[in-house]
Amino acid sequence: ENQAAITYSNANLTVNCVNSAGTMGTICTTGAGKWYYEITMDVDGGYGTVGLVGAAINIQVGGLDGNEAAEWMWQDSNGSTRNNSSAGPTLSTYTAGDVLGWAIDFDNDLIWCHKNGTWQNSATLAEVVAGTATNAIWSGTLASVVGGITPSVGCNGGTSSTFTLNCGQLAFDTAIPTGFKKINT
């Protein structure tokens, strides 16, 4: 992360990223089970990214870019997703006020996300709960994510964006899928 370009507030649950910076949370899942969290974009400066990284990854200066095997990102301005330097499905764009939910299923090696309660990539809540891979945004072996995953955010291109993490300390915007745990569990 680029420490000089990061400002934390709200008991470190809100982060402002400036000028190609990224940061990852200090709360992390285990490498097993099913986990859920939400990130709200509070201020959209353009080119913001939300996602998750393996607990052992160190986000480099330049922000969350999806270029590592254990790093997944979703960009605000064009809905692009990326993992391990490969493009994933294009999802909805998002902006200030949008809530982005992440469901990570280590049991079935799947990741889904939603925007304001609408599951992306044509996924349904029933698919998420059942562990059906058809419309997940990513499927593959999550075992490479040693020690679990942690939420992450970033911005690129000299912009400034602000995000707030909900690990379950507040009511979620969207009901947590059955069988998933809050990452603060």
Tab-separated table of C-alpha atoms in Angstrom, residues 15-20 40-49 75-78 94-97 154-163:
chain	number	residue	atom	x	y	z
A	15	VAL	CA	-10.548	4.614	4.167
A	16	ASN	CA	-9.779	7.409	1.740
A	17	CYS	CA	-7.353	6.418	-1.033
A	18	VAL	CA	-5.568	9.087	-3.060
A	19	ASN	CA	-3.355	8.960	-6.141
A	20	SER	CA	-2.969	5.287	-7.055
A	40	THR	CA	-19.904	0.975	0.617
A	41	MET	CA	-18.395	3.476	-1.791
A	42	ASP	CA	-18.815	6.786	0.036
A	43	VAL	CA	-16.988	9.099	-2.400
A	44	ASP	CA	-16.304	8.172	-6.014
A	45	GLY	CA	-13.333	9.953	-7.517
A	46	GLY	CA	-13.282	7.640	-10.533
A	47	TYR	CA	-11.125	4.551	-10.989
A	48	GLY	CA	-11.949	3.107	-7.566
A	49	THR	CA	-11.609	-0.613	-6.980
A	75	GLN	CA	-13.568	-1.400	-10.907
A	76	ASP	CA	-16.194	1.327	-10.448
A	77	SER	CA	-16.054	3.187	-13.767
A	78	ASN	CA	-16.365	0.267	-16.197
A	94	TYR	CA	-20.887	1.584	-9.229
A	95	THR	CA	-20.596	5.006	-7.643
A	96	ALA	CA	-21.001	6.880	-4.345
A	97	GLY	CA	-23.724	5.359	-2.172
A	154	GLY	CA	-7.948	1.116	-3.959
A	155	CYS	CA	-7.925	3.890	-6.520
A	156	ASN	CA	-5.824	4.566	-9.581
A	157	GLY	CA	-4.910	7.424	-11.843
A	158	GLY	CA	-4.447	10.278	-9.389
A	159	THR	CA	-8.015	10.122	-8.081
A	160	SER	CA	-9.462	10.063	-4.570
A	161	SER	CA	-12.156	7.612	-3.410
A	162	THR	CA	-13.564	6.753	0.024
A	163	PHE	CA	-14.935	3.377	1.143
